[in-house]
Short mmCIF file of C-alpha atoms in Angstrom, two decimals:
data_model
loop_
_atom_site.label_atom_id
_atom_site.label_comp_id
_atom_site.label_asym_id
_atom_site.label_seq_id
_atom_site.Cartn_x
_atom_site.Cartn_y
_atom_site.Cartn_z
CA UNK A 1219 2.70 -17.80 -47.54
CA UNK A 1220 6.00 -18.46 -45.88
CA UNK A 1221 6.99 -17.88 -41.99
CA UNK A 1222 10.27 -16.16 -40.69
CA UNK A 1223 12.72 -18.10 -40.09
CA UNK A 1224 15.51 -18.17 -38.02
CA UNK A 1225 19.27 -19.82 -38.01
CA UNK A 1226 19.05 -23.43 -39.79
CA UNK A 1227 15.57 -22.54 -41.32
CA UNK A 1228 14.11 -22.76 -37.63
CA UNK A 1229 10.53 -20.96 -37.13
CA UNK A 1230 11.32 -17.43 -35.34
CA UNK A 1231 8.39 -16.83 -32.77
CA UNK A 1232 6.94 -13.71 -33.92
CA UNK A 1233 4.91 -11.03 -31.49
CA UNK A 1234 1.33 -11.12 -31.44
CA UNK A 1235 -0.57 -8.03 -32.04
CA UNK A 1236 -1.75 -6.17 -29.50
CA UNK A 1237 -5.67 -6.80 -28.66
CA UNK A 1238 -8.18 -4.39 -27.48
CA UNK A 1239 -10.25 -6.06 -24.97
CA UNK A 1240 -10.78 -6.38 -21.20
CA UNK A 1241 -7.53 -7.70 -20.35
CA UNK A 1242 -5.77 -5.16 -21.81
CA UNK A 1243 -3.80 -3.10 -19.44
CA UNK A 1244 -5.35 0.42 -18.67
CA UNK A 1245 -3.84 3.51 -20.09
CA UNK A 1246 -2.72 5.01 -17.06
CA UNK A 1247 -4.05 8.75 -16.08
CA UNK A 1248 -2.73 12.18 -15.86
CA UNK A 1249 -3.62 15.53 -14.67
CA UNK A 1250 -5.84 17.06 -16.96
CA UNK A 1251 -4.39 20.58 -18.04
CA UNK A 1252 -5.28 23.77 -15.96
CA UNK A 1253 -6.92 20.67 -12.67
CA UNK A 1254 -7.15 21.88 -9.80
CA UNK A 1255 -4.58 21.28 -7.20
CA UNK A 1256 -4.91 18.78 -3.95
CA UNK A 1257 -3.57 20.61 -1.00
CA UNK A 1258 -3.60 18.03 1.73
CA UNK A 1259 -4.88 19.95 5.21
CA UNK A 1260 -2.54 18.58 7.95
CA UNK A 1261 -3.98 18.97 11.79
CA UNK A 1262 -1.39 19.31 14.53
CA UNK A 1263 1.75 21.17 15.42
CA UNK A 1264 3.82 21.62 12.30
CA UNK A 1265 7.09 19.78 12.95
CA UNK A 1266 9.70 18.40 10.85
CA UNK A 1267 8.86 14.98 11.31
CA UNK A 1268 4.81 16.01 10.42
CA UNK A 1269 6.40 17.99 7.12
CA UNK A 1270 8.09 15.11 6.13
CA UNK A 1271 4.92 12.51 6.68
CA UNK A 1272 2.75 14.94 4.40
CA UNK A 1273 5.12 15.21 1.54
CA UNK A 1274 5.73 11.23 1.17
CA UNK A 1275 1.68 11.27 1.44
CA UNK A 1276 1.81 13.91 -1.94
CA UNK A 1277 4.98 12.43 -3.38
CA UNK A 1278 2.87 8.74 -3.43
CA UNK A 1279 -0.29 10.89 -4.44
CA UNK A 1280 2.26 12.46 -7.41
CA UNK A 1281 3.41 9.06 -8.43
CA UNK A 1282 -0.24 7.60 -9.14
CA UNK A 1283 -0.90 10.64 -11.29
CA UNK A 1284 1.69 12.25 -12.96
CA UNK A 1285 1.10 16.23 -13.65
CA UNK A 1286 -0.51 16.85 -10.01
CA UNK A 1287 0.04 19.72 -8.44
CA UNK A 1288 -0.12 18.92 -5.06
CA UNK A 1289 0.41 21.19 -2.31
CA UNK A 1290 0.48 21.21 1.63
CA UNK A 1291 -1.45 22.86 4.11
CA UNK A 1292 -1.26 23.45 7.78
CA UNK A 1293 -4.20 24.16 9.93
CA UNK A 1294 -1.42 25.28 12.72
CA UNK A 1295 0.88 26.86 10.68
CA UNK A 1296 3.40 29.45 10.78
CA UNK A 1297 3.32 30.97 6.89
CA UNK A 1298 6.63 30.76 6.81
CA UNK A 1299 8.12 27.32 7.59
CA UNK A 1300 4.84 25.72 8.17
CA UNK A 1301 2.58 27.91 5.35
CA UNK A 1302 -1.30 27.76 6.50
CA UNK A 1303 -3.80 26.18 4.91
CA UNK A 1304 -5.60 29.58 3.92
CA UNK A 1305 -2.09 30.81 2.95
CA UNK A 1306 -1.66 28.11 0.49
CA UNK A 1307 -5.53 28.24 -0.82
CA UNK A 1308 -4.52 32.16 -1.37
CA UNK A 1309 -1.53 31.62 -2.90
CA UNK A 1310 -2.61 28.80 -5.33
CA UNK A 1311 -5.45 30.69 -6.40
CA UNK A 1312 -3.24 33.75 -6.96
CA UNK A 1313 -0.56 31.37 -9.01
CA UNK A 1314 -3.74 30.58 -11.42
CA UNK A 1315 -5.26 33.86 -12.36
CA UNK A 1316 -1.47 35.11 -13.07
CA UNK A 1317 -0.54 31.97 -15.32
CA UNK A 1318 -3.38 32.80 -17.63
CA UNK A 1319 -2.90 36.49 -17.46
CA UNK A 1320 0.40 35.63 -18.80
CA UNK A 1321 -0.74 33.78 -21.40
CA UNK A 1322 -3.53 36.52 -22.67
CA UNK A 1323 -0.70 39.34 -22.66
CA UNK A 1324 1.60 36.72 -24.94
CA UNK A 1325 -1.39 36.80 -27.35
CA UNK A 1326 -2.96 33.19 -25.81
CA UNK A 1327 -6.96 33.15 -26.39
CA UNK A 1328 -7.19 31.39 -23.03
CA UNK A 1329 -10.30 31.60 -20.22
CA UNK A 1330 -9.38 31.06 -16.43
CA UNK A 1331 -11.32 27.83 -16.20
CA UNK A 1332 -14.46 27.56 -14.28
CA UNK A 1333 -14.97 25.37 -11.26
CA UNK A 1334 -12.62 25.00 -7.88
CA UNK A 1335 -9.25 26.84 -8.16
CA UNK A 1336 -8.38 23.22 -4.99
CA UNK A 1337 -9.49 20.25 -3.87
CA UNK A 1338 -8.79 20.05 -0.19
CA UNK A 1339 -8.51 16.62 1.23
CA UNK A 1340 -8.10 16.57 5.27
CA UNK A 1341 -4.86 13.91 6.75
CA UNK A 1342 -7.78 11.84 8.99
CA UNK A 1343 -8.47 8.69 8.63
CA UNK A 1344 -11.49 9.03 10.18
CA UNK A 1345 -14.03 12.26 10.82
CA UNK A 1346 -13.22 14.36 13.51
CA UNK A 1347 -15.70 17.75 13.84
CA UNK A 1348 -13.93 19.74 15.70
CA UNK A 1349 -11.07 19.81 13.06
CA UNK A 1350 -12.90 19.68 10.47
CA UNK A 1351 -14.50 23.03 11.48
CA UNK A 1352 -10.96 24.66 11.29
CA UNK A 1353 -10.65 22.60 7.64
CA UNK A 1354 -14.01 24.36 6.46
CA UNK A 1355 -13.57 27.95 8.47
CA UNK A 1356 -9.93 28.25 7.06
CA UNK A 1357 -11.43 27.59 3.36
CA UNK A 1358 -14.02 29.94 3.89
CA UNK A 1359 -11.66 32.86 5.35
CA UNK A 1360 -8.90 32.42 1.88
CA UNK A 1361 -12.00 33.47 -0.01
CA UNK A 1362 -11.07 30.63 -2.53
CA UNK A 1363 -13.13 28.41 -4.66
CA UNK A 1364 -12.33 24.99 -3.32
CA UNK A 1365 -13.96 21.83 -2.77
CA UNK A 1366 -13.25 19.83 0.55
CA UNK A 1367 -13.48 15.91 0.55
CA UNK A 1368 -14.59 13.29 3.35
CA UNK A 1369 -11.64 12.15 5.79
CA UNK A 1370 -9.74 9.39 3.78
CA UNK A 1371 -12.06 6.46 5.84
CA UNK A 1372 -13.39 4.12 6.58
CA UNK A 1373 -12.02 1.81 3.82
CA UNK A 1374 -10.35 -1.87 3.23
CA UNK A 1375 -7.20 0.26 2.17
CA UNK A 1376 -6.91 0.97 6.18
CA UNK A 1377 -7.66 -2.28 7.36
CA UNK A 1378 -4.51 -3.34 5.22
CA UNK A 1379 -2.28 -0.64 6.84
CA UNK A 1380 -3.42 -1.31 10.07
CA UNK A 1381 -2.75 -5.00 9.79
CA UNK A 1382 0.91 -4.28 8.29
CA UNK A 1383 1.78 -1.79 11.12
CA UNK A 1384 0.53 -4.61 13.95
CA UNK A 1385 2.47 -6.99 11.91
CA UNK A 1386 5.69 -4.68 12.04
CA UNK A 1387 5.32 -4.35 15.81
CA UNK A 1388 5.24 -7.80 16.24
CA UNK A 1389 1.55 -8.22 17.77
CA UNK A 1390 -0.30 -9.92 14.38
CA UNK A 1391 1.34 -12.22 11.67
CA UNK A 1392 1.96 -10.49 8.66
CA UNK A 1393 0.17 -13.14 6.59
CA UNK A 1394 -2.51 -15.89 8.87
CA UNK A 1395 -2.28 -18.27 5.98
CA UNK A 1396 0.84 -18.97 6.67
CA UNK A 1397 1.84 -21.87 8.34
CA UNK A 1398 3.79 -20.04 11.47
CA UNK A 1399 3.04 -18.66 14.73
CA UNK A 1400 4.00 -15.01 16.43
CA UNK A 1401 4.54 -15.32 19.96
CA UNK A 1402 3.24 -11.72 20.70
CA UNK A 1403 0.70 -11.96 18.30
CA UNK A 1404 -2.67 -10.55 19.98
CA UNK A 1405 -6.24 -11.71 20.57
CA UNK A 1406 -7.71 -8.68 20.52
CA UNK A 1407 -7.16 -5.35 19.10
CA UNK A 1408 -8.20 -2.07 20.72
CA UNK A 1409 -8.81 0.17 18.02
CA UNK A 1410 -7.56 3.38 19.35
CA UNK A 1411 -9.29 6.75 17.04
CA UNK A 1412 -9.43 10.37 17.88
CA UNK A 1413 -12.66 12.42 17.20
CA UNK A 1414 -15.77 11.32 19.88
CA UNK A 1415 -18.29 8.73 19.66
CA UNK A 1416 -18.78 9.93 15.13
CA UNK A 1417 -15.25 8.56 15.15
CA UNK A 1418 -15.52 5.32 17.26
CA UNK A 1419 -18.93 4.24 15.06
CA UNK A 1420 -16.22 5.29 12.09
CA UNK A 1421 -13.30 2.84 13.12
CA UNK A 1422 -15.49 0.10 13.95
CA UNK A 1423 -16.32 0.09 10.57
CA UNK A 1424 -12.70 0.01 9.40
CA UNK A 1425 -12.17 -2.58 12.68
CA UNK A 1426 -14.83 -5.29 11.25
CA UNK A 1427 -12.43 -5.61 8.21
CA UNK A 1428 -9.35 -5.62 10.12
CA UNK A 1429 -10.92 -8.33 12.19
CA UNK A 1430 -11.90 -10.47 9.11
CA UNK A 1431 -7.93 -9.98 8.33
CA UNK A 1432 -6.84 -10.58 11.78
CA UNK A 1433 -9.25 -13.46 12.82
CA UNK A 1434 -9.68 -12.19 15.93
CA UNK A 1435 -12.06 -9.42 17.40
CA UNK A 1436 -11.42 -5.91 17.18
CA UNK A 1437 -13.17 -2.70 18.99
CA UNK A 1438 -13.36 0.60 18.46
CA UNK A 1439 -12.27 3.22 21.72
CA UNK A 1440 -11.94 7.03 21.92
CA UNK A 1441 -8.38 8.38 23.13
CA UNK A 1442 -10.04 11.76 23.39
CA UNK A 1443 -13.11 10.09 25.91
CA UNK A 1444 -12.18 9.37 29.32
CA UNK A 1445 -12.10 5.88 30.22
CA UNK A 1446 -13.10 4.80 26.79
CA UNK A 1447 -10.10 2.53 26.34
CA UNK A 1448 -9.97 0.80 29.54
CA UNK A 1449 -13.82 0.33 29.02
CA UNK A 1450 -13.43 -1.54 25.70
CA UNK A 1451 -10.23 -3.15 26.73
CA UNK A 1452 -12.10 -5.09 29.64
CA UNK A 1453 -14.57 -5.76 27.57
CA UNK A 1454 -12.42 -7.94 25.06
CA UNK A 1455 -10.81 -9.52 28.50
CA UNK A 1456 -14.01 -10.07 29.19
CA UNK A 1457 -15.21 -12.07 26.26
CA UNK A 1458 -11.76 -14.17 26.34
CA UNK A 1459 -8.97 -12.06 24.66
CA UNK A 1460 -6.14 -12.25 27.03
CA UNK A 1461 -3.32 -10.96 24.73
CA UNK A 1462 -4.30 -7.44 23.57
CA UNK A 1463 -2.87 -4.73 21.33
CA UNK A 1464 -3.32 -1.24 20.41
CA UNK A 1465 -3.70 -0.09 16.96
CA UNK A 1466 -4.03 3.52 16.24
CA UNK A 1467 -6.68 4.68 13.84
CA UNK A 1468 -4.33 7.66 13.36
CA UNK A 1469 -2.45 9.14 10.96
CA UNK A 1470 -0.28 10.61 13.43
CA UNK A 1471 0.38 14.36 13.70
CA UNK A 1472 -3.67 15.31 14.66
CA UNK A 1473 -2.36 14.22 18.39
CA UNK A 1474 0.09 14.35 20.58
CA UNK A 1475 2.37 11.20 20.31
CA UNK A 1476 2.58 10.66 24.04
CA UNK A 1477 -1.25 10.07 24.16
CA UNK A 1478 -0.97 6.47 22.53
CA UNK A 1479 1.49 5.36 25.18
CA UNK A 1480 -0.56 6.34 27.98
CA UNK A 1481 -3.90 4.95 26.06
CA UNK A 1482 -1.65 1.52 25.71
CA UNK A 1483 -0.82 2.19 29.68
CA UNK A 1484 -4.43 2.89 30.53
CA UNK A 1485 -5.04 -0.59 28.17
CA UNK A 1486 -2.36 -2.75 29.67
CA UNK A 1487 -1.28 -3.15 26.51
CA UNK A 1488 1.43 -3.48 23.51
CA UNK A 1489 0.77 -0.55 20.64
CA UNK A 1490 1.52 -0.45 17.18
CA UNK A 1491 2.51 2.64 15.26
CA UNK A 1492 -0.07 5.35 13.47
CA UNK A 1493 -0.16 4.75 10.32
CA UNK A 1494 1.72 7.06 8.89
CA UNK A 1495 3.04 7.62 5.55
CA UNK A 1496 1.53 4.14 4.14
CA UNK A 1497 0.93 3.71 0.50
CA UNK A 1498 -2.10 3.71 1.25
CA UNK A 1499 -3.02 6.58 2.54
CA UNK A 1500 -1.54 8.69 0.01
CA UNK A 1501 -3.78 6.66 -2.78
CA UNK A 1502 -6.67 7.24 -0.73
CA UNK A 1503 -5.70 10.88 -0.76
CA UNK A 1504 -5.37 11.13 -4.59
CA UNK A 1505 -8.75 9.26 -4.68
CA UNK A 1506 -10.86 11.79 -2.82
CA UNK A 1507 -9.36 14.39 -5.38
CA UNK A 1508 -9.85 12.03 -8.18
CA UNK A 1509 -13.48 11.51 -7.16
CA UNK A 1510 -14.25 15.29 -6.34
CA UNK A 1511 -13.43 15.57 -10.06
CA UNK A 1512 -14.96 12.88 -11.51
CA UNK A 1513 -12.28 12.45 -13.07
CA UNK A 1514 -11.35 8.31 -11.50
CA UNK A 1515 -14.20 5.91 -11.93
CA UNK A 1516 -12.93 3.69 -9.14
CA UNK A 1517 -11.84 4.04 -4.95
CA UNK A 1518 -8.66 2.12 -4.69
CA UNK A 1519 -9.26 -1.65 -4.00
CA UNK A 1520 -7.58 -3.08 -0.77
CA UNK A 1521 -5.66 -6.25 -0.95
CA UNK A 1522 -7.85 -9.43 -1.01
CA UNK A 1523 -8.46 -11.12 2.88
CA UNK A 1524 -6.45 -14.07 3.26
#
């Protein structure tokens, strides 16, 4: 049997067929039809730069599954700039049962599916009870079926962003391996969460793997406990750190702003910056929905220590 050839009777090198097998790259996933949507419950006073934080979180969650509907919530919202988190559970519900009235009156044999009309995923990174009452007594009061998910940690994913936004502030290198020094790089992090002593045992969780990252210890404080982070900030004095930092276990609009300059204050201390709209967060988002409906068989996996 002969071979292509090319100019001058060279061999042409011809494409492979494609193989099934485990290195084959994953068909990527989609919305099934009629899902329910993930309306992202945002803590703190609506402002413009919290709306924009929340819709890069569901514009990320969007990307990594196309056909979302993904929708935002405010637990201190106005229902007109700002809608409220009941507002939007009412609303989204109301969308659904017209959509497939529409469809029966065009002649469609179609069933409002069973099951939760939203998946509600609370912006924390870690648990917090006294907002997550308002989550749950807000989802009660729309009278909606929908499922609410864990806070979005404690998980490698927030290690990562934690380590990037120390990095970006100048207090950790971006990358230990390599073969450079930062000269306000710290020797201990104060890991600064919002929520009681449930949230410190949280972070410290998420602070062991920023610590494996970081190679240097890292402790969990309480902004919201009095005297928490001078406590654990002479403590890491104590056991030698002499350079510290503040890295806040925080999205960012569930406090005030001004409360992570005085905890740095109160620390004697550089801070970093919450964390935002990281990548990251918005995957962890989609993965809570995801999980709620079985419908990802994998968390998100954080980037391998270095």
């Amino acid at each position: 049997m002969s071979s292509p050839t090319g100019p001058a009777g060279l061999p042409v090198r011809m494409p492979r067929p494609r193989q099934p097998g485990r290195h084959r790259r994953p068909e990527p996933l989609a919305a099934p039809e009629g899902a329910p949507a993930l309306v992202l419950a945002v803590p703190g006073t609506p402002s413009a730069a919290t709306r924009s934080l929340a819709e890069e979180v569901v514009s990320i969650a969007r990307s990594e599954l196309p056909g979302l509907d993904a929708r935002i919530g405010y637990l201190d919202g106005d229902d007109a700039e700002f809608p409220t988190l009941q507002s939007v559970l009412t609303h989204t519900a109301q969308e659904r049962t017209a959509r497939y009235e529409q469809a029966r009156a065009a002649g469609v044999d179609v069933k409002e599916p069973e099951g939760p009309v939203a998946v509600v995923v609370p912006l924390l990174a870690g648990p917090d009870s006294a907002l997550l009452r308002v989550i749950r007594q807000a989802v009660m009061d729309s009278r909606v079926a929908a499922d609410l998910t864990d806070v979005l940690g404690p998980h490698p994913l927030l290690a990562e962003a934690l380590h990037v936004r120390l990095s970006e502030a100048g207090l950790a290198r971006a990358d230990r391996a390599r073969l450079f020094t930062v000269a306000t790089a710290a020797d201990g992090i104060v890991l600064a969460s919002v929520g009681g002593e449930e949230a410190v045992q949280a972070a410290g969780i998420t602070g062991m793997l920023l610590a494996a990252r970081l190679a240097v210890p890292v402790m969990a404080a309480a902004l919201d406990q009095e005297g928490s982070i001078a406590s654990v900030a002479d403590q890491l004095r104590g056991s030698g750190s002499q350079n510290l930092a503040l890295a806040p276990y925080l999205i960012g609009p569930e406090i005030d702003p001004g409360l992570i300059e005085e905890a740095a204050k109160e620390a004697g201390c550089a801070a970093a910056e919450a964390l935002g709209p990281y990548p990251a967060i918005g995957k962890l988002a989609l993965a809570k929905y995801t999980t709620a409906l079985g419908i990802a068989p994998q968390q998100p996996q954080g980037a391998p220590t270095r």
